[in-house]
Tab-separated table of C-alpha atoms in Angstrom:
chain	number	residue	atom	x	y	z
A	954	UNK	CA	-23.286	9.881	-113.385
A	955	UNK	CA	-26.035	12.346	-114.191
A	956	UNK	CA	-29.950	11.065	-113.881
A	957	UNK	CA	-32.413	13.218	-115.399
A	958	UNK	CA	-34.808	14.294	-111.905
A	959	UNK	CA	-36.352	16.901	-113.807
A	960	UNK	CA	-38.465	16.566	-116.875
A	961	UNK	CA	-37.463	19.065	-119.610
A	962	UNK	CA	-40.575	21.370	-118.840
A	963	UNK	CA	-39.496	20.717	-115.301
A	964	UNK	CA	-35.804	21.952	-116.078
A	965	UNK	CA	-37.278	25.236	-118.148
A	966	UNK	CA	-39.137	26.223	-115.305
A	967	UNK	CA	-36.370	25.746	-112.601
A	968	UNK	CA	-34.188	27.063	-115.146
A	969	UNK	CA	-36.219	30.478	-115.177
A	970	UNK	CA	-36.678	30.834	-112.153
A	971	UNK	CA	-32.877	30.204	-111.065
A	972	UNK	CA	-32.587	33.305	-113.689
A	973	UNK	CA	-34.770	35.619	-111.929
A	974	UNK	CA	-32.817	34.779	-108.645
A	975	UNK	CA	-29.685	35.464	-110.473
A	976	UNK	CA	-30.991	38.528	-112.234
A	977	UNK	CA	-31.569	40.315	-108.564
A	978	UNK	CA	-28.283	38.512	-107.550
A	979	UNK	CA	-26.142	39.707	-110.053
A	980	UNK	CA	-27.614	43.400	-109.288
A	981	UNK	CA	-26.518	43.538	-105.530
A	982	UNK	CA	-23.215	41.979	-106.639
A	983	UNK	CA	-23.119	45.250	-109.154
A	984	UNK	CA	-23.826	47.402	-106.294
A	985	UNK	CA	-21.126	46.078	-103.914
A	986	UNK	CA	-18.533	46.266	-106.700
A	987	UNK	CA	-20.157	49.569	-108.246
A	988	UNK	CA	-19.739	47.854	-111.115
A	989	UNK	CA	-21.774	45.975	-113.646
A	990	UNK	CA	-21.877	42.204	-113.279
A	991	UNK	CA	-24.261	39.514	-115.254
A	992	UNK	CA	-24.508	36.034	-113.048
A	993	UNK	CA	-25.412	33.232	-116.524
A	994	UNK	CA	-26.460	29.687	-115.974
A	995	UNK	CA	-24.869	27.975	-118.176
A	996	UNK	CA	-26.230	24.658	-117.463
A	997	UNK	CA	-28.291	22.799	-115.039
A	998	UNK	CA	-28.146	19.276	-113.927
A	999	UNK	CA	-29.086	17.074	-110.954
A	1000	UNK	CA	-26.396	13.783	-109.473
A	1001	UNK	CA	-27.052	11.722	-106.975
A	1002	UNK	CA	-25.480	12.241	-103.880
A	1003	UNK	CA	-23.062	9.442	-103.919
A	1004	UNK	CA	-21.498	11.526	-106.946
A	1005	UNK	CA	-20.960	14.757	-105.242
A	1006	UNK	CA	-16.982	14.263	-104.835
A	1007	UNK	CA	-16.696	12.992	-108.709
A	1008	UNK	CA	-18.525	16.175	-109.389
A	1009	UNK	CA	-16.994	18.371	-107.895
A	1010	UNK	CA	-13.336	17.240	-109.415
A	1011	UNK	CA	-15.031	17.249	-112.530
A	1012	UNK	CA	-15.924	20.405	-112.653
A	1013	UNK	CA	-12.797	21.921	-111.328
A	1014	UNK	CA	-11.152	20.083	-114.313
A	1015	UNK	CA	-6.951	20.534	-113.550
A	1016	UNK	CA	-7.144	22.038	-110.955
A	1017	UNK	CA	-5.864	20.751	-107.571
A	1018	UNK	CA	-7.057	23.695	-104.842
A	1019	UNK	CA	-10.493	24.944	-104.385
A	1020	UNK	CA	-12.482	27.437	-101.741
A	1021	UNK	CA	-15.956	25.530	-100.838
A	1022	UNK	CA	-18.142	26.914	-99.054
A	1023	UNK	CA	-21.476	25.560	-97.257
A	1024	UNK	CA	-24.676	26.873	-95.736
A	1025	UNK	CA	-27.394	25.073	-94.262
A	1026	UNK	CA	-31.391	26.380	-94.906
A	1027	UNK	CA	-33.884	24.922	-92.538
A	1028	UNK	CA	-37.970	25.513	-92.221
A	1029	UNK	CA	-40.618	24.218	-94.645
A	1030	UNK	CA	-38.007	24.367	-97.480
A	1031	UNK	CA	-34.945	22.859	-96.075
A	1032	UNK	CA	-31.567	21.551	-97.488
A	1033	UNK	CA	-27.959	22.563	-98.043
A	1034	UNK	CA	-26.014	25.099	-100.379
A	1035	UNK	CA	-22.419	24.595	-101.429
A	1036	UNK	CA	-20.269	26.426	-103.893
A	1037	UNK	CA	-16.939	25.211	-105.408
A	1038	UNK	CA	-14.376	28.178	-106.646
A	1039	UNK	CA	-11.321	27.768	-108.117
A	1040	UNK	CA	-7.855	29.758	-106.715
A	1041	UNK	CA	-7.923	31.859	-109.803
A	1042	UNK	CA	-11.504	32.579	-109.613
A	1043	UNK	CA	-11.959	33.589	-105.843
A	1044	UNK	CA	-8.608	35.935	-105.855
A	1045	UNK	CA	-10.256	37.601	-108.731
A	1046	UNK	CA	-13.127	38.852	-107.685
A	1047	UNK	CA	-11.618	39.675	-103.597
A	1048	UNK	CA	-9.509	41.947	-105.914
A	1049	UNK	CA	-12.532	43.565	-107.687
A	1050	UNK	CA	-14.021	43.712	-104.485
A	1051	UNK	CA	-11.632	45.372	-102.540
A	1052	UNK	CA	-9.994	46.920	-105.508
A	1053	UNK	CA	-6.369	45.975	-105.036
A	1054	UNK	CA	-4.247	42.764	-105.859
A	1055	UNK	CA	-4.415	39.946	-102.952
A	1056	UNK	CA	-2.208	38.032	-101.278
A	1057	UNK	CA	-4.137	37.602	-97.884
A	1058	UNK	CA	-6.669	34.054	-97.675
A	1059	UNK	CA	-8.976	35.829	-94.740
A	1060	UNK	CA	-9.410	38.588	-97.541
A	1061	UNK	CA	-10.204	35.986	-100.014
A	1062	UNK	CA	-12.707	33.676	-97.691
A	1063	UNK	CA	-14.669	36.714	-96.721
A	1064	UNK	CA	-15.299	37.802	-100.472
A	1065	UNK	CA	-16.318	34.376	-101.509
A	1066	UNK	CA	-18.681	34.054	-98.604
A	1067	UNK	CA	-20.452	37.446	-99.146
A	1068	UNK	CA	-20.102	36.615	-103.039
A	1069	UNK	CA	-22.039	33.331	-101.925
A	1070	UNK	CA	-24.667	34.737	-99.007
A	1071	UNK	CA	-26.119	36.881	-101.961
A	1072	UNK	CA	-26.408	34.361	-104.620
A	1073	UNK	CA	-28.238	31.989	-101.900
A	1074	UNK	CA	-30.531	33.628	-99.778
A	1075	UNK	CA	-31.995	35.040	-103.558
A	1076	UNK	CA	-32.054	31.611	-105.183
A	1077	UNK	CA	-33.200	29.655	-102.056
A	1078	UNK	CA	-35.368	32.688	-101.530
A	1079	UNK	CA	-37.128	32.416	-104.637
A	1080	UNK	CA	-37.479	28.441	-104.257
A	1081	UNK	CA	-39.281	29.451	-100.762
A	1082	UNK	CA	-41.295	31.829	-102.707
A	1083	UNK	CA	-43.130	29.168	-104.949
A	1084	UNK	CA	-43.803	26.635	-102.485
A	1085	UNK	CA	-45.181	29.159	-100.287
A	1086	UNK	CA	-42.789	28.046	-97.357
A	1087	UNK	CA	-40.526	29.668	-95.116
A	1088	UNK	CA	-36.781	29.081	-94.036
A	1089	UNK	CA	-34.033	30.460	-92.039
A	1090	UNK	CA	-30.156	30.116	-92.984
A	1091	UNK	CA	-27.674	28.863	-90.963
A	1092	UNK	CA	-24.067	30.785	-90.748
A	1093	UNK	CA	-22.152	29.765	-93.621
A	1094	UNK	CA	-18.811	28.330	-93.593
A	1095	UNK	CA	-15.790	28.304	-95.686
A	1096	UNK	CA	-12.395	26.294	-96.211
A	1097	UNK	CA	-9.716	25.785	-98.690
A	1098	UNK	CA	-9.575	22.242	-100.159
A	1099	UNK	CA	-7.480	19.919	-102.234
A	1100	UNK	CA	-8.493	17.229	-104.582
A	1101	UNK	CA	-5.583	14.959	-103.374
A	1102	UNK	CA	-7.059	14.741	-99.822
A	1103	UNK	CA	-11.336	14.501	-100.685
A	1104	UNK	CA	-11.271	11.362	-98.735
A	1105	UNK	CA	-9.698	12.682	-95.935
A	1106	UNK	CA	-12.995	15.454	-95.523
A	1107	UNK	CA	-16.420	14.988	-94.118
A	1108	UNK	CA	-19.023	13.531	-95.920
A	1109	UNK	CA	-22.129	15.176	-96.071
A	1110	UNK	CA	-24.936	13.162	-95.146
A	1111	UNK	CA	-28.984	13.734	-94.746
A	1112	UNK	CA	-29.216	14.179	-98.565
A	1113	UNK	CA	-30.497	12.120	-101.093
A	1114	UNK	CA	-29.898	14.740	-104.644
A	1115	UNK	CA	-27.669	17.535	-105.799
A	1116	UNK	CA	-29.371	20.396	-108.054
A	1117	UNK	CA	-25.729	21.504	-110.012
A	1118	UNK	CA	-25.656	24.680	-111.799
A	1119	UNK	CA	-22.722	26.241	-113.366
A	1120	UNK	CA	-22.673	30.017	-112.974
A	1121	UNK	CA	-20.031	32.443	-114.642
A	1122	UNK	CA	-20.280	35.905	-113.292
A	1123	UNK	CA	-19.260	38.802	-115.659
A	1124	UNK	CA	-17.072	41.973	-114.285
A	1125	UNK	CA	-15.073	44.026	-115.964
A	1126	UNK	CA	-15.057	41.399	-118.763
A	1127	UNK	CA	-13.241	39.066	-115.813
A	1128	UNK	CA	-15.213	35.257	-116.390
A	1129	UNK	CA	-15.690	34.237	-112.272
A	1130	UNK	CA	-16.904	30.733	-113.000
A	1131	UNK	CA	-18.669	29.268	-109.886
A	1132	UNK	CA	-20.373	26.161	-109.142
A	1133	UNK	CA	-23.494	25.911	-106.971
A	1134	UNK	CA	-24.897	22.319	-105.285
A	1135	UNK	CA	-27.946	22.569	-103.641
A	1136	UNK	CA	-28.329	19.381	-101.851
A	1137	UNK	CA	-32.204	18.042	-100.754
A	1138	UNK	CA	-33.748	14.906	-99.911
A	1139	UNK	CA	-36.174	13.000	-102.075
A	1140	UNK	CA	-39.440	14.692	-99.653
A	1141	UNK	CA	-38.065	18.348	-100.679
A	1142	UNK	CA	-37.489	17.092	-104.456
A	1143	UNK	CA	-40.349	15.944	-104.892
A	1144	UNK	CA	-41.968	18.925	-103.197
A	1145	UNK	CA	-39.937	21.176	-105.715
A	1146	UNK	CA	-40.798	19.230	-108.696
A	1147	UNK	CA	-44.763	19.127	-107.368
A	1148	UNK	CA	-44.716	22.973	-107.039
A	1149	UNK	CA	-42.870	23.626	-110.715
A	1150	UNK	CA	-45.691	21.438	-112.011
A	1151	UNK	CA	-48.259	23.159	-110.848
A	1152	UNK	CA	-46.707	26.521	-112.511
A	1153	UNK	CA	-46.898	24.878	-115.952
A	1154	UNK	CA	-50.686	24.279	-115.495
């Protein structure tokens, strides 16, 4: 199901410069909490669209519910962000955030999606940064989901690969695992992959 679009130079690269994103991520998500938090990448890998779905229950593993969330990017740089959380993940940090146990799913869905604006408009934001382009972001959206019913939801379409990276955000030694998909077509892959070459040189 994987295919290797990036060459391992490539990956190193992208994989350093998804850290320095994180690195100013993870500090705003310290200062909302006024807390400490660490945002690691634990791996990096790229599907083709046609996978997304298999992916995306793969990397939930057992469970059944999940809070996805989507945001569009559009300019020179343009493509899609999505993020996959599990229940137990996305009620634990809307309690760190608002610092009391939660019960209430508006609570939750508002956490996740500022969780999410941060960790975007810095990663896409840094993409933007290389390639010398510009973008604006779309309002994000938000729903709960259940593996049972994927064929019953949308499919996204207008994309041709999926850039998957497994994050795990550290709080208060609580293990938020995330997943991001950043979804382009081959023109902005290959414009990526053009620009990360040119940084090796």
């Amino acid at each position: 199901m994987t295919k290797s679009s990036f060459n391992p130079q490539q990956e190193d690269i992208l994989k350093e410069l998804i850290n320095v994103s994180f690195g100013l991520s993870a500090s705003l998500i310290g200062d909302m909490l006024d807390n400490r938090a660490k945002l690691h990448i634990p791996e990096i890998s790229s599907i083709d669209i046609q996978y997304l779905d298999d992916k995306i229950v793969e990397v939930l593993d057992n469970d059944s519910e999940f809070y996805l969330t989507k945001q569009r990017f559009l300019g020179s740089f343009n493509g899609e962000v999505l993020f996959v959380f599990n229940n137990y993940s996305a009620q634990v940090f809307c309690s760190l955030l608002l610092k009391q146990e939660i019960s209430d799913e508006n609570d939750i869905k508002s956490s996740i999606m500022e969780l999410t604006n941060i960790i975007t408009s810095a990663c896409i934001g840094k993409f933007c940064e290389i390639i010398h382009g510009e973008t604006i972001f779309k309002v994000p959206t938000i729903e709960k989901r259940d593996i049972s019913e994927m064929d019953k939801y949308d499919k996204i379409e207008g994309y041709d690969n999926v850039i998957v990276i497994k994050t795990a955000l550290d709080i208060e030694k609580e293990n938020i695992l995330g997943h991001m998909f950043i979804l382009l077509n081959n023109e902005m892959l290959e414009q990526l992959k053009s620009t990360i070459d040119k940084l090796e040189q």
